[in-house]
XYZ file of C-alpha atoms in Angstrom:
704
model
C 33.488 -7.155 72.861
C 35.626 -10.259 73.078
C 37.024 -9.582 69.645
C 37.825 -6.021 70.753
C 39.639 -7.211 73.875
C 41.720 -9.714 71.762
C 42.592 -7.010 69.239
C 43.822 -4.644 72.145
C 46.128 -7.318 73.566
C 47.729 -7.699 70.267
C 48.165 -3.859 69.664
C 49.160 -2.789 73.353
C 52.846 -4.308 73.116
C 53.475 -2.611 69.863
C 52.348 0.695 71.235
C 54.434 0.229 74.388
C 57.573 -0.784 72.262
C 57.258 2.267 70.245
C 57.041 4.498 73.127
C 60.178 2.905 74.776
C 62.128 3.185 71.560
C 61.362 7.000 71.425
C 62.658 7.489 74.909
C 65.953 5.485 74.312
C 66.743 7.497 71.312
C 66.315 10.658 73.354
C 68.751 9.549 76.072
C 71.320 8.605 73.482
C 71.193 12.116 72.029
C 71.814 13.805 75.394
C 74.720 11.563 76.189
C 76.253 12.335 72.864
C 76.003 16.147 73.589
C 73.577 16.491 70.866
C 70.643 18.842 70.991
C 67.827 17.362 72.841
C 64.779 17.150 70.575
C 62.006 19.536 71.295
C 59.268 17.145 72.247
C 55.984 18.648 73.284
C 54.750 16.092 75.699
C 51.524 17.912 76.086
C 50.621 16.956 72.525
C 51.381 13.426 73.151
C 49.636 12.897 76.458
C 46.791 14.355 78.433
C 48.780 13.874 81.688
C 51.156 16.549 83.083
C 54.521 17.026 81.541
C 57.063 14.559 82.768
C 54.443 12.148 84.109
C 55.886 9.100 82.321
C 52.597 8.243 80.420
C 53.686 8.838 76.899
C 51.632 5.952 75.643
C 48.516 7.344 76.708
C 47.629 8.689 73.271
C 48.176 5.320 71.768
C 45.817 3.817 74.214
C 43.189 6.302 73.504
C 43.381 6.014 69.771
C 43.425 2.284 69.778
C 40.689 2.043 72.461
C 38.446 4.372 70.400
C 38.935 2.349 67.169
C 38.252 -0.940 68.895
C 35.135 0.682 70.684
C 33.754 1.922 67.293
C 34.589 -1.543 65.702
C 32.637 -3.256 68.365
C 29.724 -1.005 68.190
C 29.628 -1.488 64.455
C 29.907 -5.361 64.756
C 27.167 -5.407 67.486
C 24.722 -3.419 65.295
C 25.460 -5.593 62.389
C 24.873 -8.879 64.210
C 21.759 -7.308 65.765
C 20.423 -6.195 62.234
C 21.090 -9.554 60.762
C 19.239 -11.245 63.521
C 16.318 -8.995 63.204
C 16.188 -9.437 59.362
C 16.507 -13.243 59.906
C 13.560 -13.117 62.376
C 11.504 -11.090 59.907
C 12.284 -13.553 57.068
C 11.244 -16.581 59.386
C 8.048 -14.779 60.278
C 7.236 -14.009 56.485
C 7.690 -17.630 55.677
C 5.291 -18.677 58.363
C 2.635 -16.006 57.227
C 2.787 -17.375 53.760
C 2.174 -20.910 54.954
C -0.826 -19.735 56.811
C -2.193 -18.239 53.686
C -2.178 -21.550 52.080
C -3.872 -23.139 55.035
C -7.415 -21.660 54.302
C -7.248 -23.416 50.803
C -6.088 -26.569 52.376
C -8.950 -26.479 54.871
C -11.431 -25.782 52.012
C -10.245 -29.063 50.210
C -10.405 -31.076 53.329
C -13.790 -29.724 54.270
C -15.273 -30.927 50.802
C -13.933 -34.520 51.243
C -13.678 -35.289 54.883
C -15.308 -32.609 57.125
C -14.606 -34.468 60.341
C -10.888 -34.858 59.698
C -10.611 -31.197 58.628
C -12.110 -30.081 62.037
C -9.671 -32.279 63.912
C -6.697 -30.926 61.775
C -7.688 -27.358 62.453
C -7.557 -27.847 66.220
C -4.036 -29.084 66.000
C -2.602 -26.143 64.097
C -2.501 -23.674 67.080
C -0.727 -26.182 69.246
C 1.910 -26.842 66.654
C 2.407 -23.166 66.022
C 3.507 -22.603 69.624
C 6.609 -24.750 69.039
C 9.791 -22.742 69.874
C 11.180 -20.655 66.904
C 14.791 -21.845 67.708
C 13.992 -25.287 66.502
C 12.935 -24.099 63.178
C 15.906 -21.962 62.895
C 18.252 -24.960 63.433
C 16.671 -26.907 60.565
C 16.884 -24.017 58.109
C 19.797 -23.095 55.774
C 21.761 -19.810 56.263
C 20.013 -16.331 55.530
C 22.145 -15.743 52.243
C 20.788 -18.868 50.632
C 17.265 -18.080 51.528
C 17.362 -14.674 49.920
C 19.050 -15.675 46.642
C 16.841 -18.596 45.672
C 13.513 -16.884 45.581
C 15.003 -14.019 43.487
C 16.296 -16.429 40.874
C 13.026 -18.243 40.660
C 11.308 -14.923 40.112
C 13.155 -14.357 36.870
C 11.971 -17.644 35.356
C 8.687 -18.002 33.389
C 5.799 -19.264 35.378
C 5.595 -22.504 33.224
C 9.329 -23.291 33.675
C 9.013 -23.693 37.583
C 8.675 -27.255 38.298
C 7.590 -28.379 41.729
C 9.608 -31.233 43.430
C 8.006 -34.633 43.777
C 9.421 -35.192 47.307
C 8.338 -33.144 50.320
C 10.529 -30.209 50.929
C 12.433 -30.793 54.336
C 16.011 -29.246 53.817
C 15.591 -26.285 51.538
C 12.699 -23.995 52.793
C 13.609 -21.494 50.112
C 12.029 -23.787 47.502
C 8.826 -23.836 49.607
C 8.835 -20.156 49.179
C 8.964 -20.494 45.508
C 6.097 -22.810 45.503
C 4.149 -20.468 47.592
C 4.814 -17.565 45.155
C 3.473 -19.889 42.393
C 0.275 -20.475 44.114
C -0.218 -16.694 44.654
C 0.124 -16.237 40.957
C -2.612 -18.843 39.916
C -5.067 -18.351 42.742
C -6.785 -15.394 44.309
C -4.679 -14.495 47.444
C -6.738 -14.156 50.725
C -6.400 -10.969 52.967
C -2.898 -10.784 54.365
C -1.899 -9.468 57.729
C 1.714 -9.365 58.578
C 2.786 -9.370 62.413
C 6.515 -8.969 63.169
C 6.290 -11.275 66.110
C 4.120 -13.901 64.748
C 4.999 -17.494 65.657
C 6.532 -19.750 62.989
C 4.926 -22.789 61.666
C 6.668 -25.957 62.153
C 8.602 -27.825 59.297
C 5.738 -30.505 59.060
C 3.238 -27.721 58.302
C 5.483 -26.141 55.660
C 5.901 -29.578 53.908
C 2.268 -30.346 53.929
C 1.402 -26.824 52.564
C 4.008 -27.185 49.743
C 2.502 -30.442 48.734
C -0.991 -28.795 48.428
C 0.591 -25.982 46.250
C 2.410 -28.606 44.083
C -0.991 -30.140 43.225
C -2.636 -26.841 42.401
C 0.345 -25.240 40.521
C 1.594 -28.012 38.051
C -1.606 -29.310 36.555
C -3.014 -26.043 34.893
C 0.273 -24.557 33.937
C 1.845 -25.767 30.750
C 5.706 -25.878 30.526
C 6.880 -22.911 28.450
C 10.116 -23.853 26.508
C 13.076 -21.662 27.280
C 14.286 -19.969 24.003
C 18.029 -19.398 23.546
C 19.243 -16.309 25.187
C 22.250 -15.947 22.892
C 22.947 -16.713 19.199
C 26.408 -16.477 17.572
C 24.589 -15.609 14.322
C 21.171 -13.868 14.448
C 19.336 -13.546 11.268
C 16.238 -11.283 11.357
C 13.651 -12.279 8.675
C 12.764 -15.556 7.289
C 12.865 -14.978 3.619
C 15.332 -16.003 0.824
C 18.149 -13.695 1.861
C 18.098 -15.107 5.428
C 18.215 -18.694 4.216
C 20.986 -18.005 1.590
C 22.968 -16.375 4.338
C 22.394 -19.254 6.842
C 23.586 -21.745 4.170
C 26.688 -19.645 3.450
C 27.519 -19.232 7.085
C 27.335 -23.063 7.658
C 29.353 -23.716 4.597
C 32.269 -21.557 5.853
C 31.776 -22.435 9.547
C 30.299 -25.941 9.826
C 29.924 -25.790 13.444
C 28.214 -22.463 13.410
C 24.845 -21.953 15.375
C 22.484 -19.818 13.370
C 19.111 -18.519 14.541
C 16.512 -17.104 12.248
C 13.635 -15.080 13.607
C 10.555 -14.407 11.333
C 7.308 -12.998 12.128
C 5.632 -15.396 9.623
C 4.300 -18.785 10.796
C 6.144 -20.524 7.910
C 9.739 -21.836 7.440
C 11.846 -20.051 4.825
C 10.374 -20.391 1.344
C 10.588 -18.863 -2.096
C 8.174 -16.180 -3.278
C 8.294 -16.223 -7.049
C 6.017 -19.306 -7.462
C 3.235 -17.513 -5.451
C 2.573 -15.394 -8.452
C 3.728 -17.788 -11.078
C 3.642 -21.726 -11.161
C 1.288 -22.324 -8.262
C -1.468 -20.737 -10.264
C -0.986 -23.245 -13.052
C -1.110 -26.365 -10.847
C -3.684 -29.064 -11.537
C -3.659 -30.062 -7.965
C -6.966 -29.032 -6.106
C -5.067 -29.083 -2.739
C -2.203 -26.930 -3.896
C -2.899 -24.351 -1.313
C -2.246 -27.054 1.386
C 0.679 -28.789 -0.192
C 2.285 -25.707 -1.732
C 3.832 -27.995 -4.269
C 3.884 -27.233 -7.951
C 5.031 -28.362 -11.292
C 7.749 -26.394 -12.822
C 7.753 -25.651 -16.565
C 10.114 -28.523 -16.970
C 7.509 -30.905 -15.603
C 9.356 -31.579 -12.210
C 7.633 -31.070 -8.943
C 8.984 -29.390 -6.072
C 7.768 -27.408 -2.830
C 8.134 -23.660 -2.402
C 10.038 -24.299 1.000
C 13.753 -24.499 0.571
C 14.065 -27.280 3.041
C 11.842 -29.667 4.994
C 11.283 -29.125 8.817
C 13.705 -31.873 9.556
C 16.530 -29.842 8.245
C 16.262 -27.223 11.203
C 17.207 -27.518 14.656
C 14.785 -26.868 17.441
C 15.570 -23.482 18.779
C 15.576 -24.805 22.330
C 18.178 -27.308 21.432
C 20.390 -24.844 19.464
C 22.930 -24.298 22.181
C 23.169 -27.904 23.006
C 23.786 -29.360 19.430
C 27.318 -30.536 19.161
C 27.872 -29.607 15.534
C 25.748 -26.537 15.406
C 22.813 -26.077 12.983
C 20.107 -23.651 11.869
C 17.011 -22.995 13.915
C 14.045 -20.915 13.010
C 11.621 -19.089 15.538
C 8.428 -18.514 13.603
C 5.778 -16.008 14.691
C 8.209 -13.784 16.542
C 8.979 -10.163 15.603
C 12.016 -8.190 16.559
C 10.736 -4.870 17.835
C 13.804 -3.144 19.213
C 17.536 -3.264 18.354
C 20.352 -2.398 20.879
C 23.303 -2.004 18.685
C 25.875 -1.254 21.509
C 24.677 -4.126 23.618
C 24.451 -6.567 20.803
C 20.995 -7.675 21.754
C 17.393 -7.517 20.294
C 13.938 -7.383 21.976
C 11.140 -9.441 20.620
C 7.372 -8.716 20.647
C 6.946 -10.819 23.665
C 9.514 -8.860 25.765
C 12.258 -11.597 25.593
C 15.731 -10.603 24.714
C 18.458 -12.293 22.708
C 21.999 -11.418 22.384
C 24.207 -12.038 19.409
C 27.670 -11.842 17.991
C 26.868 -11.164 14.342
C 23.544 -10.029 13.026
C 21.816 -9.959 9.569
C 18.857 -7.718 8.922
C 16.809 -9.340 6.073
C 13.289 -7.979 6.885
C 12.371 -7.534 3.133
C 9.421 -5.170 2.451
C 5.894 -4.627 3.055
C 3.317 -4.296 0.196
C 2.378 -0.782 -0.471
C -1.279 0.256 -0.333
C -3.097 3.067 -2.099
C -4.269 6.007 -0.151
C -7.535 5.975 -1.785
C -8.092 2.385 -0.638
C -7.041 3.297 2.987
C -9.402 6.094 3.103
C -12.367 3.958 1.737
C -13.412 2.342 4.789
C -13.605 -1.111 6.306
C -15.889 -2.695 3.536
C -13.324 -1.889 0.933
C -10.230 -2.831 2.896
C -11.616 -6.235 3.752
C -12.122 -6.617 0.021
C -8.507 -5.713 -0.833
C -5.447 -8.071 -1.109
C -1.892 -6.920 -0.658
C -0.182 -9.781 -2.261
C 3.170 -10.865 -0.682
C 2.996 -13.954 1.446
C 1.751 -17.523 1.611
C -1.427 -16.539 3.366
C -2.170 -13.970 0.679
C -1.841 -16.609 -2.134
C -4.116 -18.975 -0.206
C -6.720 -16.224 0.344
C -6.657 -14.925 -3.164
C -7.068 -18.508 -4.568
C -10.075 -19.039 -2.491
C -11.464 -15.716 -3.407
C -11.035 -16.410 -7.093
C -13.407 -19.454 -6.842
C -16.062 -17.579 -4.905
C -16.389 -14.156 -6.548
C -17.399 -13.059 -10.044
C -14.765 -10.401 -10.677
C -11.319 -9.365 -9.573
C -9.596 -6.136 -10.382
C -5.727 -5.884 -10.356
C -4.368 -2.434 -9.803
C -0.744 -2.110 -10.971
C 1.054 -2.965 -14.245
C 4.380 -3.938 -12.936
C 5.914 -7.480 -12.542
C 3.573 -8.729 -9.849
C 0.404 -7.239 -11.325
C 1.004 -8.417 -14.896
C 2.020 -11.998 -13.582
C -1.167 -12.181 -11.419
C -3.280 -10.829 -14.394
C -1.986 -13.642 -16.798
C -2.449 -16.374 -14.009
C -5.949 -15.365 -12.987
C -6.979 -14.695 -16.771
C -6.014 -18.200 -17.727
C -8.069 -19.504 -14.855
C -11.057 -17.227 -15.630
C -12.497 -19.422 -18.408
C -12.764 -22.390 -16.232
C -14.488 -20.744 -13.232
C -16.392 -17.967 -15.105
C -14.156 -15.079 -13.467
C -13.940 -11.663 -14.823
C -10.356 -10.324 -14.480
C -9.432 -6.688 -15.012
C -6.272 -4.890 -14.706
C -5.604 -1.152 -14.707
C -2.444 1.032 -14.238
C -1.522 4.601 -15.088
C 1.256 3.686 -17.744
C 0.379 3.239 -21.424
C 1.138 -0.384 -21.415
C 2.172 -3.270 -19.160
C 5.498 -2.926 -17.409
C 5.741 0.467 -18.961
C 8.218 1.650 -16.445
C 10.622 -1.255 -17.536
C 10.064 -2.049 -21.168
C 10.307 0.333 -24.053
C 7.027 1.667 -25.321
C 6.730 -0.662 -28.427
C 7.464 -3.886 -26.417
C 5.149 -2.676 -23.553
C 2.437 -2.456 -26.004
C 3.057 -5.885 -27.337
C 3.016 -7.250 -23.882
C -0.408 -5.556 -23.082
C -1.856 -7.306 -26.188
C -0.273 -10.539 -24.893
C -2.113 -10.011 -21.521
C -5.309 -9.397 -23.227
C -5.074 -12.516 -25.233
C -4.967 -14.377 -21.793
C -8.497 -13.285 -21.028
C -7.787 -9.989 -19.092
C -9.586 -6.732 -19.670
C -6.801 -4.179 -19.585
C -7.352 -0.484 -18.822
C -4.330 1.673 -19.602
C -3.580 5.256 -18.446
C -6.048 4.665 -15.517
C -5.487 6.983 -12.511
C -7.667 5.962 -9.529
C -9.584 8.963 -7.930
C -11.568 7.234 -5.258
C -12.914 3.917 -4.069
C -16.305 3.270 -2.613
C -18.563 0.319 -1.608
C -21.955 0.522 -3.045
C -24.626 -2.068 -3.409
C -22.432 -5.085 -2.622
C -19.830 -4.015 -5.060
C -16.530 -2.093 -4.871
C -16.688 0.973 -7.011
C -13.491 2.415 -8.522
C -13.680 5.836 -10.058
C -10.969 6.968 -12.507
C -9.907 10.556 -12.899
C -11.090 10.426 -16.530
C -14.588 9.667 -15.443
C -14.521 5.826 -15.936
C -16.117 3.628 -13.305
C -15.139 0.117 -12.617
C -17.356 -2.107 -10.416
C -15.757 -5.279 -8.959
C -16.042 -7.801 -6.078
C -12.333 -7.834 -5.021
C -9.240 -5.573 -5.403
C -5.681 -6.737 -5.748
C -3.357 -3.881 -5.056
C 0.135 -4.548 -6.669
C 1.601 -1.049 -6.620
C 5.031 -1.779 -5.276
C 6.989 -2.623 -2.042
C 7.981 -0.518 0.793
C 11.293 -1.694 2.447
C 10.786 -2.715 6.109
C 13.175 -0.450 8.116
C 11.307 -0.542 11.384
C 14.613 -1.280 13.254
C 16.373 1.923 12.057
C 15.169 4.101 14.786
C 16.115 1.945 17.725
C 19.210 0.607 16.055
C 20.458 4.004 14.886
C 20.926 2.876 11.325
C 20.878 5.020 8.387
C 17.997 4.976 5.831
C 18.601 6.063 2.252
C 16.461 9.013 1.336
C 16.433 8.340 -2.393
C 15.973 4.695 -2.671
C 14.781 3.672 0.757
C 16.220 0.743 2.841
C 19.134 0.573 5.097
C 22.183 2.104 3.756
C 25.166 -0.168 3.520
C 28.516 -0.206 2.038
C 29.815 -2.428 -0.733
C 30.364 -5.260 1.658
C 26.568 -4.916 2.796
C 27.644 -3.793 6.137
C 25.594 -1.163 8.306
C 27.734 -1.337 11.311
C 30.831 -3.272 12.427
C 28.821 -6.457 13.416
C 25.589 -5.800 11.438
C 24.774 -6.576 7.796
C 21.783 -6.068 5.564
C 20.667 -8.143 2.644
C 17.771 -8.553 0.299
C 14.969 -6.050 -0.434
C 15.850 -3.905 2.606
C 19.392 -3.211 1.649
C 20.471 -0.145 -0.293
C 23.893 -1.076 -1.266
C 26.706 0.502 -3.124
C 27.221 -1.197 -6.512
C 30.820 -0.585 -7.615
C 29.738 -0.409 -11.217
C 26.304 1.228 -11.177
C 26.490 3.214 -7.869
C 23.901 3.025 -4.949
C 21.070 0.858 -5.694
C 18.186 -1.232 -4.215
C 16.808 -4.240 -5.842
C 13.733 -6.181 -5.101
C 14.162 -9.547 -6.942
C 14.659 -13.204 -5.997
C 18.248 -13.526 -7.381
C 19.413 -10.337 -5.556
C 18.049 -11.921 -2.327
C 20.059 -15.151 -3.075
C 23.321 -13.438 -3.970
C 23.180 -10.704 -1.200
C 22.234 -13.174 1.401
C 25.162 -15.458 0.357
C 27.652 -12.629 0.342
C 26.459 -11.168 3.676
C 26.806 -14.728 5.202
C 30.435 -14.915 3.802
C 31.303 -11.578 5.194
C 29.755 -12.412 8.597
C 32.341 -15.124 8.762
C 35.177 -12.799 7.864
C 35.311 -12.832 4.030
C 35.172 -9.052 3.530
C 34.081 -9.330 -0.141
C 32.392 -6.436 -1.990
C 29.199 -6.750 -3.739
C 30.194 -6.705 -7.549
C 27.849 -9.364 -8.695
C 24.991 -8.163 -11.029
C 21.958 -9.891 -9.947
C 19.259 -10.684 -12.467
C 15.575 -10.976 -12.361
C 12.935 -12.597 -14.531
C 9.275 -12.418 -15.135
C 6.996 -14.979 -16.898
C 3.760 -14.192 -18.652
C 2.671 -17.760 -18.697
C 4.594 -20.715 -20.020
C 5.131 -19.161 -23.467
C 6.544 -15.646 -22.876
C 9.300 -14.726 -20.436
C 12.191 -12.522 -20.141
C 15.298 -12.089 -17.994
C 16.931 -8.741 -17.068
C 20.118 -7.516 -15.426
C 21.310 -3.997 -14.421
C 19.249 -0.742 -14.586
C 16.330 -1.422 -16.709
C 14.395 1.880 -16.904
C 12.210 2.765 -19.769
C 13.275 6.365 -19.456
C 16.862 5.556 -20.524
C 17.642 5.163 -24.243
C 17.303 1.631 -25.489
C 18.362 -0.335 -28.492
C 16.479 -3.627 -29.227
C 17.669 -6.384 -31.602
C 15.076 -9.118 -32.344
C 14.835 -12.400 -34.195
C 12.014 -14.788 -35.028
C 11.216 -17.149 -32.204
C 11.212 -20.973 -32.355
C 9.707 -23.720 -30.143
C 12.679 -23.659 -28.027
C 12.404 -19.972 -27.077
C 9.798 -20.269 -24.171
C 10.262 -20.402 -20.418
C 9.016 -23.997 -20.435
C 11.805 -24.989 -22.926
C 14.403 -23.083 -20.992
C 13.669 -24.764 -17.731
C 13.540 -28.281 -19.357
C 17.060 -27.492 -20.688
C 18.545 -26.085 -17.458
C 16.671 -28.524 -15.144
C 15.449 -25.942 -12.726
C 12.228 -23.911 -12.351
C 14.007 -20.990 -10.626
C 16.206 -19.982 -13.356
C 18.389 -17.671 -11.314
C 19.664 -20.862 -9.389
C 21.278 -21.881 -12.716
C 22.477 -18.484 -13.625
C 24.044 -16.973 -10.602
C 26.899 -19.497 -10.544
C 27.625 -19.454 -14.370
C 30.511 -17.536 -15.669
C 30.768 -16.169 -19.284
C 33.598 -17.538 -21.189
C 35.354 -16.073 -24.135
C 32.714 -13.876 -25.882
C 32.769 -14.111 -29.721
C 29.928 -13.827 -31.995
C 28.937 -17.003 -33.921
C 27.712 -14.955 -36.927
C 29.700 -12.639 -39.096
C 26.680 -11.980 -41.473
C 24.411 -8.903 -41.013
C 21.272 -9.659 -38.785
C 18.278 -10.180 -40.989
C 15.372 -7.859 -40.442
C 12.354 -8.912 -38.431
C 8.823 -8.217 -39.452
C 7.079 -5.330 -37.626
C 5.574 -6.273 -34.240
C 7.182 -9.629 -34.334
C 9.061 -9.632 -31.050
C 9.433 -13.343 -30.666
C 12.865 -13.189 -28.974
C 15.653 -10.569 -28.723
C 17.852 -8.417 -26.671
C 17.192 -4.873 -25.393
C 20.205 -2.803 -24.209
C 19.611 0.193 -21.830
C 22.249 2.892 -22.175
C 23.587 5.716 -19.910
C 26.309 7.949 -21.421
C 26.634 5.471 -24.321
C 27.481 2.728 -21.933
C 25.216 -0.437 -21.406
C 23.913 -0.359 -17.898
C 20.988 -2.746 -18.309
C 20.034 -5.757 -20.547
C 16.695 -7.594 -21.069
C 16.750 -10.933 -22.674
C 13.364 -11.366 -24.237
C 12.557 -15.065 -24.607
C 16.367 -15.778 -24.715
C 17.503 -17.955 -21.783
C 20.726 -19.207 -20.377
C 22.717 -16.425 -21.724
C 22.775 -14.257 -18.537
C 26.577 -14.677 -17.897
C 27.320 -12.865 -21.197
C 24.923 -10.064 -20.306
C 26.630 -9.690 -16.841
C 30.120 -9.486 -18.327
C 29.085 -6.756 -20.766
C 27.846 -4.544 -17.990
C 30.844 -5.370 -15.734
C 33.275 -4.279 -18.503
C 31.460 -1.005 -18.827
C 32.674 -0.211 -22.380
C 31.090 1.980 -25.019
C 30.074 0.000 -28.052
C 29.848 1.528 -31.601
C 27.442 -1.125 -33.090
C 25.154 -2.839 -30.558
C 23.934 -5.262 -33.447
C 27.423 -6.937 -33.184
C 27.021 -7.164 -29.405
C 23.779 -8.826 -29.932
C 25.392 -11.617 -31.919
C 27.013 -12.664 -28.654
C 23.733 -13.971 -27.433
C 23.177 -16.263 -30.604
C 19.550 -15.125 -31.021
C 19.580 -16.523 -34.463
C 20.770 -19.956 -33.610
C 18.330 -22.583 -34.696
C-alpha cells in the first residue's frame, strides 16, 4: 500500500494540471466569441453538472489502477512467502529422513551416545524458523541448483569435503543422492513442520557424503558437441578423419563405433593373418605381408587418438574414438544423434560410414539354435578370433559362398588343414569360384587352384535346408547331396547398414541398396556417406555401390575433403584385389560382371608375377595404398610385334576387359601388378577400341 500511495502522489498533480488546462482553453474560446465546446460534464464526472469536480474521473481511474496493483503485489508477496515456507519445510523433512540412518550407524557403534543425541533433536528442532531463513540464500538460487544437479549423471555429482554452511541447496543435492542409493523410509510431509537447524543439516550432509561417494564410480562426461562427427569406425571413417585433419589441422573429429576396437583394416582378416607363424596372432593381430615386413591391422596405435573426454579441451584438436557405442537415432534438422545409452551429441558436419552387415541364409536362420551357434558370419576381428579357434578344435568346416571372401577363406583354411587334420569344404551355386566376376574359363581354372590348396569344392550346390543331427550340422542340397560338417561359414554377401535412414529421413537406393548420395557423396547439406553404405553416382559408369577396401579409402578421403569445403565430385575409379594365397592374385577396377562380354589376353607367368613379388616391389602389403595415388603417364605399348599365343589353360598372367556397348567398363589384371593407373585411365577415357590386343600391350604383360 505504501507503493500505491507514493504512485498516487506522483500522478495526482498531472491529473489536476490536465483538468486546469482544459478549463483555461474553454474560457479563452468564449472571450474570443468562438463557439463554446459542447462538453458533456456528466461523462467526465459523477457529480452534478457545474459542480467543479472535473478531475473526479481521473481520481477514480488512477485509484482503481493503484488498488489493483496493490492487490496483485500483495498476493505475489504472499505467494512467494508461502512457497518459501514450503521449501524450508521440505528441506527440513529431507534432513529428518536421513536421521534414521544416522541413528542406525550410531546405535551400532556407540549406543549410549546415540540415545543422548536422540534426546537433543526435538529441542533443537524448536528453534525459531526466522533464524534459519536469515542464514539461507534467496529462493531463486535454491530452486535452480537442484534442477541443474538432477540433469547430471549420478556418478558425476561429487560431494564437497567441507561441511555445508552457506549453500543449503547443495545439501539438497546430497540428500537426493542418498535417496538414489538407499531405500527411502516412509515419508510424511506436513506443511507447518518446524525446520531443523543449520547444524543438523550440516551433520546430515556429512553422513550422506560418506554413503554416496564410496560405492558410486565417477562416470566420465562425454562431449556433447563434435564439429566433425563420424558414425562408424572402419576404413572410410579413418580415411575421412585423416583427410579432415590434413585440411583443417585444428579440427576436432569424433568417431563413434559399435565395435570395441579402434579403426582397423579388414582385408588381412581373410588373407595374411591366416598365414602367420605366430601362435599368438589372434592377440597381437600382427602379420607378415607378402614382402616379409610385419605390421598391425590397426591403422594407428592408441596413443594417436585423443580421449573423447578431452576432445573439447585439446588446443590443437585431434581425433577421438568412442568404442562400444551405437547411434540409434538421427535428428537431421536438429543436427544431433542419440546413442544406445540415451545420450545425445550435436554436430556441425556428419559422415555416415556404417559399412555393412554380413548376410545370412534363411535356411540357416530357420534351422534353430544348435545350427545358429555353429555358424560364423565373417566380418570383424571377433569373427576371425572365433573361427581361428574353431579351426583348431573341430574336424570339418564348410564354407558356403564362392565369392571373394568365401574363396579366400577356403584357400586359407585349406593350407592350414594339412597341419591340423581339418577337412575344408566349399560350396556355391555357380559353376566355379568367383563365377559372378570371372569369365567361365577363368572361373574353372580358379576352382582347380582352390582344390589344389586342399579344399573339397562343390559347384552348382543349392542349399535346400540345414539341420542338426547326431552332433553334426547336416546340409541338404536341392540335387539330393548331403554334407555333414561341424561348423559353417556363411560368406554369401553383405547387406549395407542403413538403420539411420528412417529416423534421418535419408533416401535408400532400391536397386543397389545403401544411402543414395550425389557425386560429392552428399546425402544432405551437412551429411555425407562413404564406404560400403554409399550408393554414389559415378560420373563415368552411373550409379554404383562398391564393397572394397580401396573404395572405402578413396570415398572416405573425398568425403572428408568435401566436409571441409572442397566440393569435389567422385571421379576416381577405385580398385579391389583378391589373393588366393601368395602365388595367385588379381586386381580389378570398374564393373567386372561375368554376364558382360569379355576379352582376355594372357601370357606366360614368371617368378615375378605373384602377389608376394608384387608387394616386395611396392613395399606395401595393402596394394591399394600404392595404387590410389599413382597416375598413369603417357600410355604407349612397348611391343609392336604380335602377341604370341598361349597354351590352352595356361592363365599365368593376363588382362581381362569387360565391355558394355563396345566400351571398356571394367578390367581385371590377373597376376599383373602395379599397372592399375593404366587401367584407370582406359576406363576414364571411355573410348571404343577396335583391337584390344593392342590395348593389352600397354600393360607390358610380356615383359621379362
